[in-house]
Each structure stands twice: as structure tokens, then as C-alpha cells.
PDB file of C-alpha atoms in Angstrom:
ATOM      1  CA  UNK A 368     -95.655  -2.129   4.627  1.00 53.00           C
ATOM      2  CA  UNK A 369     -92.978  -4.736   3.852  1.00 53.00           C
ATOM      3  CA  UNK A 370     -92.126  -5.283   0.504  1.00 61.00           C
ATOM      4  CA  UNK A 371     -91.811  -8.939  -1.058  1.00 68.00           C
ATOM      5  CA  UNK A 372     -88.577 -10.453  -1.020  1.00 70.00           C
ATOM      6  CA  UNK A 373     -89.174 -11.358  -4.956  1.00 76.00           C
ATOM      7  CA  UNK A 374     -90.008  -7.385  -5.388  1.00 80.00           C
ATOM      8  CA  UNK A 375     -87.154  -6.314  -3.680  1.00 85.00           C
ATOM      9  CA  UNK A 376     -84.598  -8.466  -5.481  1.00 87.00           C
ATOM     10  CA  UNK A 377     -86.259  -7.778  -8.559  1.00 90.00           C
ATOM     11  CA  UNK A 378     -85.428  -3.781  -8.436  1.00 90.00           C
ATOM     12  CA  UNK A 379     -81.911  -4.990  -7.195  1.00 87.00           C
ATOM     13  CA  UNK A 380     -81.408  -7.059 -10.480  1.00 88.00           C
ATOM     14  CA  UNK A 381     -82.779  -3.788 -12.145  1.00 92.00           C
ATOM     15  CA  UNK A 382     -80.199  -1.473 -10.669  1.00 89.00           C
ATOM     16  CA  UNK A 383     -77.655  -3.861 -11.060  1.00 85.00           C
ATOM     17  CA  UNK A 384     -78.199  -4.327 -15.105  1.00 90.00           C
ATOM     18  CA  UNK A 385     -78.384  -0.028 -15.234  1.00 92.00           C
ATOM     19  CA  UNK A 386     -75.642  -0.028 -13.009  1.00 86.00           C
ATOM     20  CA  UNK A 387     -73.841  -2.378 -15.688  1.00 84.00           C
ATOM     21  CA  UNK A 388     -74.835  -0.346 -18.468  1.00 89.00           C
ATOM     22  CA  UNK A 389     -73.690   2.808 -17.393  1.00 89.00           C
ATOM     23  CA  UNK A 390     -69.989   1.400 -16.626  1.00 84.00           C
ATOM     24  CA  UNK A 391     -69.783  -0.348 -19.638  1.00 85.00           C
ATOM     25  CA  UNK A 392     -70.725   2.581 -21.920  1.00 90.00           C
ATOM     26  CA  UNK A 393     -68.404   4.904 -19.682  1.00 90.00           C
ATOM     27  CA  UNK A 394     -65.679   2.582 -20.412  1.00 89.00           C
ATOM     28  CA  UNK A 395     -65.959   2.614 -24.154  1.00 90.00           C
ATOM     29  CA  UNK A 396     -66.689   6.077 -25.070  1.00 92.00           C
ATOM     30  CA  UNK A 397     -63.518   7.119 -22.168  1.00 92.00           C
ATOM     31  CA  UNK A 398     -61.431   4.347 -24.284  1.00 91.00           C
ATOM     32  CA  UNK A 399     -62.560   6.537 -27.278  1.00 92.00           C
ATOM     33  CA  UNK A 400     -62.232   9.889 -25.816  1.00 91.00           C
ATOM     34  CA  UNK A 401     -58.401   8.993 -24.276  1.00 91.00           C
ATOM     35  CA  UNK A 402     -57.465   7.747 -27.665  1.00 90.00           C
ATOM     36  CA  UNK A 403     -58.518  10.922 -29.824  1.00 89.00           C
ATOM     37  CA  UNK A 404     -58.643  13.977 -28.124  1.00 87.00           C
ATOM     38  CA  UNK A 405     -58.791  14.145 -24.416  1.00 90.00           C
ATOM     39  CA  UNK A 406     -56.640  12.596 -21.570  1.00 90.00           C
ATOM     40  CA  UNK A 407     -57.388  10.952 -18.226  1.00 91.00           C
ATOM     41  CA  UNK A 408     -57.341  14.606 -16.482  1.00 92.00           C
ATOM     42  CA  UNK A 409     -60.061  15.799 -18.802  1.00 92.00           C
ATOM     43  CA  UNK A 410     -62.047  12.887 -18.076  1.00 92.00           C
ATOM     44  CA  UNK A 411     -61.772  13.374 -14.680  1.00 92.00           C
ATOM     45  CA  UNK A 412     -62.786  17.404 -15.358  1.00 92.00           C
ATOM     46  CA  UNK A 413     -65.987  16.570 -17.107  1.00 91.00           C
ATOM     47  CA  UNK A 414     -67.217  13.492 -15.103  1.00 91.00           C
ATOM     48  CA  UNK A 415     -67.301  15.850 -11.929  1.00 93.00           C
ATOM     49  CA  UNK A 416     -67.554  19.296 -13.179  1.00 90.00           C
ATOM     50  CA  UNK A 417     -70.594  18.568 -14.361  1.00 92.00           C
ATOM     51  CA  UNK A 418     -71.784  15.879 -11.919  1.00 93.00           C
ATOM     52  CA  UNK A 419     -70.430  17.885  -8.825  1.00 94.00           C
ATOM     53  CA  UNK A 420     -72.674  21.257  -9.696  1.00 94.00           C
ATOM     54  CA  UNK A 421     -75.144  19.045 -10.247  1.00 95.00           C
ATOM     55  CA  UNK A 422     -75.553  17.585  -7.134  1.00 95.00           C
ATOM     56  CA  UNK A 423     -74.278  20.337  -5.139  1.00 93.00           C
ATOM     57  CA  UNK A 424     -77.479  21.724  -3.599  1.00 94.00           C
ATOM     58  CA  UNK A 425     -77.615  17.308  -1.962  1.00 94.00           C
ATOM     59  CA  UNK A 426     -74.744  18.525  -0.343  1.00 91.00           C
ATOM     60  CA  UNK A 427     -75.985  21.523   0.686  1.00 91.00           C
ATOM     61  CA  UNK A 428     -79.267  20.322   2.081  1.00 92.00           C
ATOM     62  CA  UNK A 429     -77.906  16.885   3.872  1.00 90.00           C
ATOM     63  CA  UNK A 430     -73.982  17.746   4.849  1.00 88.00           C
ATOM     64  CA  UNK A 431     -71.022  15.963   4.953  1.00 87.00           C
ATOM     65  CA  UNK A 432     -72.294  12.893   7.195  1.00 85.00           C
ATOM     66  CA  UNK A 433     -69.284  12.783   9.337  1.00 84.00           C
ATOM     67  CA  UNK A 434     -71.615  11.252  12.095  1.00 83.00           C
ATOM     68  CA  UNK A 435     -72.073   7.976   9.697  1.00 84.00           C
ATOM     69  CA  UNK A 436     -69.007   8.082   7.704  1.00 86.00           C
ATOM     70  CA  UNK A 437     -65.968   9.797   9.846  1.00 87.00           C
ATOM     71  CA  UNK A 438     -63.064  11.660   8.453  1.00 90.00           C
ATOM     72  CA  UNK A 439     -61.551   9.091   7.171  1.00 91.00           C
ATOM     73  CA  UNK A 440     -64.808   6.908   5.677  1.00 89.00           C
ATOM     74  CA  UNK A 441     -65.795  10.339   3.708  1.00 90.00           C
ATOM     75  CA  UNK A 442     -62.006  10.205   2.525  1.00 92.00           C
ATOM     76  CA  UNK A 443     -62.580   6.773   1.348  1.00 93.00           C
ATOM     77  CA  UNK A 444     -65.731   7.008  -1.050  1.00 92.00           C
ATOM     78  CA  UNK A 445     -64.295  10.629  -2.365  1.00 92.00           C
ATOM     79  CA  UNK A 446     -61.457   8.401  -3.420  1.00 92.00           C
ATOM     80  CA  UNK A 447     -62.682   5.323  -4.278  1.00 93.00           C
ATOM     81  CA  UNK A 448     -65.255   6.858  -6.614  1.00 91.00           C
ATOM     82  CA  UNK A 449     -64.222  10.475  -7.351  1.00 92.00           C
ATOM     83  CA  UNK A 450     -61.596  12.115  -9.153  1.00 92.00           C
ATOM     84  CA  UNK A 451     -58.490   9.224  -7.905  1.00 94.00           C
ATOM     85  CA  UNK A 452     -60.463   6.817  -9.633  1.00 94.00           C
ATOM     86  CA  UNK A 453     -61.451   8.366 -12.452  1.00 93.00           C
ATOM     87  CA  UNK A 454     -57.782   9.144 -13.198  1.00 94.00           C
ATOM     88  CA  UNK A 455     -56.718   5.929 -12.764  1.00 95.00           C
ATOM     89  CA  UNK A 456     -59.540   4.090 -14.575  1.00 93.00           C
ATOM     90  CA  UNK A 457     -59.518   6.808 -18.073  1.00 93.00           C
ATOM     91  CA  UNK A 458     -55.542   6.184 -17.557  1.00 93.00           C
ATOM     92  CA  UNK A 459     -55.081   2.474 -17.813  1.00 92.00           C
ATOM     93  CA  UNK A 460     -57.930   2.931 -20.884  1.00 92.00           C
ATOM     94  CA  UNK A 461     -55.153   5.069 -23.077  1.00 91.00           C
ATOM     95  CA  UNK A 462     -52.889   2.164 -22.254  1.00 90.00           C
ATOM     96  CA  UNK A 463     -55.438  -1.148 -22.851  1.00 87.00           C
ATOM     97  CA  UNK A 464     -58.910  -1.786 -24.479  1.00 86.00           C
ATOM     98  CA  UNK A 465     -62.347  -1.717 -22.950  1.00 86.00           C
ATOM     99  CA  UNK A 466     -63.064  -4.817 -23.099  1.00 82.00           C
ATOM    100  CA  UNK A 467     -59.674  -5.285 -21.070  1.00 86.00           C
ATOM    101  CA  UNK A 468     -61.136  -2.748 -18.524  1.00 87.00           C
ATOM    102  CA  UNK A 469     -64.641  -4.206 -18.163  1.00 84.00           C
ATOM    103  CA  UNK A 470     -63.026  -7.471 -17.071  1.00 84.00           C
ATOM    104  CA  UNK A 471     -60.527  -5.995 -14.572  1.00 86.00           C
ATOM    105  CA  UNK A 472     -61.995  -3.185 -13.097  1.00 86.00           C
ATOM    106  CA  UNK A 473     -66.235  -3.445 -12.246  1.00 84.00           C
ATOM    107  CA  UNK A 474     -65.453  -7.404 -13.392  1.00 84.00           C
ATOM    108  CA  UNK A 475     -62.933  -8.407 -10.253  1.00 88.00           C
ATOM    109  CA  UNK A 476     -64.415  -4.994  -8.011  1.00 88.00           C
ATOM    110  CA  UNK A 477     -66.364  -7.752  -5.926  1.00 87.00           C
ATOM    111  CA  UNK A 478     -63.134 -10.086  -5.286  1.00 88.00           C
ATOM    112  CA  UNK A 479     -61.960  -6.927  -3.646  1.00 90.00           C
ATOM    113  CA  UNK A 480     -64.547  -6.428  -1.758  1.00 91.00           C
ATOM    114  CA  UNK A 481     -64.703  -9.506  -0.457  1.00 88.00           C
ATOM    115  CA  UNK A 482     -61.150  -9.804   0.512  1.00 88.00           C
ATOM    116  CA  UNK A 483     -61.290  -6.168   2.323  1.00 89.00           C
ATOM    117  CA  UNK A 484     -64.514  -7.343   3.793  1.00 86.00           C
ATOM    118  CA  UNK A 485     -62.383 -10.427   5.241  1.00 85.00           C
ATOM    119  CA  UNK A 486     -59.506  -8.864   6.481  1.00 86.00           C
ATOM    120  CA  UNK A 487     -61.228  -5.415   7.845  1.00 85.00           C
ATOM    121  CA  UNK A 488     -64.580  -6.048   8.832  1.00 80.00           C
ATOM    122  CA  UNK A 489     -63.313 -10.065   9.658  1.00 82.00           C
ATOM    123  CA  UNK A 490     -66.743 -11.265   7.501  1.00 80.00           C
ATOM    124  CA  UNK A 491     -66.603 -14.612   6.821  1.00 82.00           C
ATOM    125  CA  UNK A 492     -66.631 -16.228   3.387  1.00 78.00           C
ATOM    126  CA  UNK A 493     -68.941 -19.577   2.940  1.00 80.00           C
ATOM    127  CA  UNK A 494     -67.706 -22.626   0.194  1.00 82.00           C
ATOM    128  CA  UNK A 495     -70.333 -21.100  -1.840  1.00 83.00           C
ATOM    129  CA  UNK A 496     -68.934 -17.537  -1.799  1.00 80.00           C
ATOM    130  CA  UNK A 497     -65.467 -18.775  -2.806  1.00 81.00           C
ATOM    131  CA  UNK A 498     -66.723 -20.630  -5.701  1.00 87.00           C
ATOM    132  CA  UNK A 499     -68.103 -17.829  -6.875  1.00 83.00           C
ATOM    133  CA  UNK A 500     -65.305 -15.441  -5.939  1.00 83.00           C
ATOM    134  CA  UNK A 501     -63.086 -18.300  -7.567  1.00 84.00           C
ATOM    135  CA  UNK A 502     -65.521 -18.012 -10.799  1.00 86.00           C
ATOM    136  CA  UNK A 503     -65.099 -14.067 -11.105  1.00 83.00           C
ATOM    137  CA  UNK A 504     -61.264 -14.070 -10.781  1.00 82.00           C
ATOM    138  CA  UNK A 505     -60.724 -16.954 -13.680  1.00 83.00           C
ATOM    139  CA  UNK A 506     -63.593 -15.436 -16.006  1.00 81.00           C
ATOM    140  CA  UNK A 507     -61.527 -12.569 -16.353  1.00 79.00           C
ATOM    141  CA  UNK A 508     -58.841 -14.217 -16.712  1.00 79.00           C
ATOM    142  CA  UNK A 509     -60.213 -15.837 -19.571  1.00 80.00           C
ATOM    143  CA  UNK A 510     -61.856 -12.919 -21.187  1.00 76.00           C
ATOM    144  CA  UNK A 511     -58.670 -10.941 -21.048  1.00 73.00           C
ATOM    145  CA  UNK A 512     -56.353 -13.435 -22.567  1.00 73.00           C
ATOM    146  CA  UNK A 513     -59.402 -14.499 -25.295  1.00 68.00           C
ATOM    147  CA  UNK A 514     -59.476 -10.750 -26.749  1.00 61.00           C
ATOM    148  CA  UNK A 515     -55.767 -11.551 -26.557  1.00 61.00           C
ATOM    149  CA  UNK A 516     -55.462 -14.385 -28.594  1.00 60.00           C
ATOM    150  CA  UNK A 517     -58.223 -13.857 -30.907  1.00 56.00           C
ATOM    151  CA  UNK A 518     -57.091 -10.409 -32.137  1.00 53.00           C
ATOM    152  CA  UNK A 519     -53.183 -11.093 -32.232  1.00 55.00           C
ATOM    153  CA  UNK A 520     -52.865  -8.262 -29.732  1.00 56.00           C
ATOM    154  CA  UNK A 521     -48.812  -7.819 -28.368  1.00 55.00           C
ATOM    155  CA  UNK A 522     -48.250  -8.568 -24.799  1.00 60.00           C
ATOM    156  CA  UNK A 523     -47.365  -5.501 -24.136  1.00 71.00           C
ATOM    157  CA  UNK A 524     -45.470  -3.375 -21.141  1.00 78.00           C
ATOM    158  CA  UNK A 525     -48.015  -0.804 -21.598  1.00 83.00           C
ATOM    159  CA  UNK A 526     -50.772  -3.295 -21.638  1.00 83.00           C
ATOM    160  CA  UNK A 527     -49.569  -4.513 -18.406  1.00 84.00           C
ATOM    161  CA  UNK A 528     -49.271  -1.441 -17.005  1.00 90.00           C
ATOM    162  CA  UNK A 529     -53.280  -0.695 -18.272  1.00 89.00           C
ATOM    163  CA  UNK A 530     -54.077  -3.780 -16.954  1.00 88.00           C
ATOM    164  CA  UNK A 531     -52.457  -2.671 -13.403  1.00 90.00           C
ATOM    165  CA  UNK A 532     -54.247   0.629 -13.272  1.00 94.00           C
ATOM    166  CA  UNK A 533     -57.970  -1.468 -13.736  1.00 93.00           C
ATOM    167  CA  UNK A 534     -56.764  -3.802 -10.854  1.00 91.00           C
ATOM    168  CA  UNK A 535     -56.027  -0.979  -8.756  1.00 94.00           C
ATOM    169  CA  UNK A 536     -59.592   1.247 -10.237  1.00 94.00           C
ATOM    170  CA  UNK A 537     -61.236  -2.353  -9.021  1.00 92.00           C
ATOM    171  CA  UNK A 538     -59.297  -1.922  -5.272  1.00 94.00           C
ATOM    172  CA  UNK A 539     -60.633   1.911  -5.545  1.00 95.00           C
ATOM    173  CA  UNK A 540     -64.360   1.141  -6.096  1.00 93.00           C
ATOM    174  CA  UNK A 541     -64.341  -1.803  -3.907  1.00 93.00           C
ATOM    175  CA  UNK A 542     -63.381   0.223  -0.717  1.00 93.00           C
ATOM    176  CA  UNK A 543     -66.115   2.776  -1.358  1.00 93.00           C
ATOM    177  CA  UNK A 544     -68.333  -0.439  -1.557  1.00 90.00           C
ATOM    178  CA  UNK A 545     -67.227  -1.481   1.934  1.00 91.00           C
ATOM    179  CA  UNK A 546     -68.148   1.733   3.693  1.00 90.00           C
ATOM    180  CA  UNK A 547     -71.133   2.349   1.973  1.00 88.00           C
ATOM    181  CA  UNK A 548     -72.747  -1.111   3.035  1.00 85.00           C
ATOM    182  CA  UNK A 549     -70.924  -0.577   6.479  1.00 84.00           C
ATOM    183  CA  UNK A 550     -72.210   2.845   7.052  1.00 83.00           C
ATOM    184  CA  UNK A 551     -75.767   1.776   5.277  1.00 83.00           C
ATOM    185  CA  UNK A 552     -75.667   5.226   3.607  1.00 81.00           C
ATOM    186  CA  UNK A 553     -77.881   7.121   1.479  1.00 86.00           C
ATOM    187  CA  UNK A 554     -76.902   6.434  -2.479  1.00 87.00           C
ATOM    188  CA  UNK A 555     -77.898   9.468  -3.627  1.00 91.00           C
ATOM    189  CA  UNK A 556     -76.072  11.772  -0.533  1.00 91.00           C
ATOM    190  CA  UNK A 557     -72.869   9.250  -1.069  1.00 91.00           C
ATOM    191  CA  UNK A 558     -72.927  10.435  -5.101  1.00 92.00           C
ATOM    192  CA  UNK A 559     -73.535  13.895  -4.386  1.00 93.00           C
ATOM    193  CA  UNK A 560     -70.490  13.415  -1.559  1.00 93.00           C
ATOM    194  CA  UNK A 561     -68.138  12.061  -4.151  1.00 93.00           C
ATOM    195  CA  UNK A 562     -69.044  14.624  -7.122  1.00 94.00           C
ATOM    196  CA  UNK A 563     -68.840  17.899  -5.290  1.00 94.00           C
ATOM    197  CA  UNK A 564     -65.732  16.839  -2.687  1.00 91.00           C
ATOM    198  CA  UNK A 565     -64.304  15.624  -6.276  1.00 91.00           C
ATOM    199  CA  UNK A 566     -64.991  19.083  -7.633  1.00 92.00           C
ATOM    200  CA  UNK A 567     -63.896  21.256  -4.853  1.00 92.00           C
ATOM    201  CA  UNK A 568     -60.551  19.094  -4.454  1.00 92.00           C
ATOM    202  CA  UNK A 569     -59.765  18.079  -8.332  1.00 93.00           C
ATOM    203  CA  UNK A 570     -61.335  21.285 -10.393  1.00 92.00           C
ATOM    204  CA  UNK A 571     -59.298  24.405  -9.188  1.00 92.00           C
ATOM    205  CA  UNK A 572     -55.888  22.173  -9.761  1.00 91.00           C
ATOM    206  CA  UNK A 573     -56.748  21.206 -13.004  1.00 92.00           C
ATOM    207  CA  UNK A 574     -57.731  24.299 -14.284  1.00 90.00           C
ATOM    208  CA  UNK A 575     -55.130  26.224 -12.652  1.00 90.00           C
ATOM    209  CA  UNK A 576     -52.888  23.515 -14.505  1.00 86.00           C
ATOM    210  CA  UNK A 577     -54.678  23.065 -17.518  1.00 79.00           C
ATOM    211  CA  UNK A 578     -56.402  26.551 -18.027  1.00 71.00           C
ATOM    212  CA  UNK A 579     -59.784  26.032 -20.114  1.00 66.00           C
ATOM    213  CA  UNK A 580     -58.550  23.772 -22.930  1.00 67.00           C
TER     214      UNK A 580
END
């Protein structure tokens, strides 16, 4: 039976807000976490450690999908949402605030995704999709230089450099966005793809690195 078009982009507005939720408050208590006690590589640790064990028997049951995704597509989501993004979004968070990071990173992740769409896939963008695109990209713009202004904050080389690591978190996520919708793939094989290659690639160097601190 086909679902409703009003039903279906109802649960998509759902997901989307949870989606939203769960970045945001990942973004705040990593700001607090990178600032105290831990660093980007024990982020990293505990977001897949747990998450990859977790999800591990997905894995087990469903494989690696190298029929959908290739070699080089199941490269590209264990990257874009595994333990090189992780590192790079909890490391531009020691550097810059949250609010800095909610702007820059899930904030201008679609204006990346459109542009790779563009240039790789060779998707056209409609007047309407530019606006919009247009919209996102001065947004946080303004959001970032508001906090700015409003809270006397220094202009700082760090900063910058926080700010760079978001833009390049954003370019991180956005490619595993692309394959995904290209290869249509299952969300929940895709997570338990990124958690467990994360934890069989990132875990053994970090402890053999950081030991069990």
C-alpha cells in the first residue's frame, strides 16, 4: 500500500527535527568535553567504541555492500561520517564555540552537497534551489559574526582555524550524503558500516597510542 505524500513528509520532518537534535546536543556536550577533560581523539574513541560494538552483529548479518557502494563509496561514508570526521568536527570545537559549529558544519552540510551533487553527479540546480542554497550560506554567515559581535569575542587565528575544520566536517558529511542518496542505501546498514569500519580502523591505533586513559 502506498503511503500519503503528507504521511511520508511528515515522518521526514520528524527525522529531520531528531536528526537536528542529536547534532546539536553532540556539538555542545563535545564543546564541553574538549574544553575540560578529553580531546578530539577521545571523542572519536567513545563515539565508535561504543557505537561500533553496538552495531556490529548489522554488519555481520548484511556485509559490507560492495555490490551498492564499491570500494571506494564504502571508503567515502566510513570517512565522511566515522572516525575522520569526528576528529575533525570535536577538533575545530576545542578551537571555536558550538554555536560557531552548528552554523558551519550540519548548517552549510547541504551547500556541499549540492555543489558535489553539481559537479559529480552533473544534477542540476533550479532558481529556487539557489535561493535557498544562497539563504543557507548568508544565515550562517550572519549567525557566526552575531555571536561575534554580541559577545565581544576576538577574531581569532584559532577561531579561524575552528571555523576551517567545521567547513571541512560540513565537506565530510556532505559526501557521505551524496552516496547514500546515490546508492539508495539502507540507513541503518550505512550506520552500522561507518561505526564498526570506524572501530576496526580508528580503535587499535588509538589505544595502542593512547593506552586506556
Amino acid at each position: 500500500m502506498v503511503q500519503p505524500a503528507s504521511s511520508n513528509y511528515l515522518k521526514g520532518a520528524v527525522f529531520g527535527l531528531a536528526a537536528v537534535s542529536i547534532w546539536a546536543s553532540w556539538s555542545v556536550i563535545t564543546r564541553l568535553a574538549v574544553t575540560t577533560s578529553l580531546d578530539a581523539w577521545d571523542i572519536a574513541a567513545l563515539r565508535f567504541g561504543v557505537a561500533g560494538l553496538l552495531l556490529s552483529p548489522v554488519l555481520v548479518r548484511q556485509g559490507l555492500a560492495r555490490d551498492r557502494l564499491g570500494w571506494l563509496g564504502l571508503a567515502v561514508i566510513i570517512a565522511g561520517l566515522g572516525a575522520p570526521y569526528a576528529l575533525v568536527a570535536a577538533g575545530g570545537l576545542h578551537f571555536a564555540p558550538a554555536h560557531d559549529q552548528g552554523a558551519l558544519n550540519p548548517g552549510v552540510m547541504p551547500l556541499f552537497v549540492a555543489l558535489i551533487a553539481a559537479i559529480v553527479l552533473g544534477e542540476k540546480l533550479s532558481t529556487t534551489r539557489k535561493l535557498g542554497l544562497s539563504l543557507i550560506l548568508g544565515g550562517a554567515l550572519i549567525i557566526v559574526g552575531w555571536h561575534a559581535a554580541a559577545w565581544n569575542a576576538a577574531w581569532s587565528t584559532s577561531r579561524t582555524f575552528g571555523h576551517a575544520l567545521f567547513l571541512f566536517a560540513a565537506f565530510l558529511s556532505a559526501c557521505f550524503t551524496v552516496v547514500m542518496w546515490h546508492a539508495k542505501h539502507d540507513p541503518l546498514h550505512a550506520a552500522a558500516l561507518v561505526s564498526t569500519g570506524a572501530l576496526g580502523l580508528y580503535l587499535p591505533i588509538y589505544l595502542a597510542l593512547s593506552g586506556t586513559r
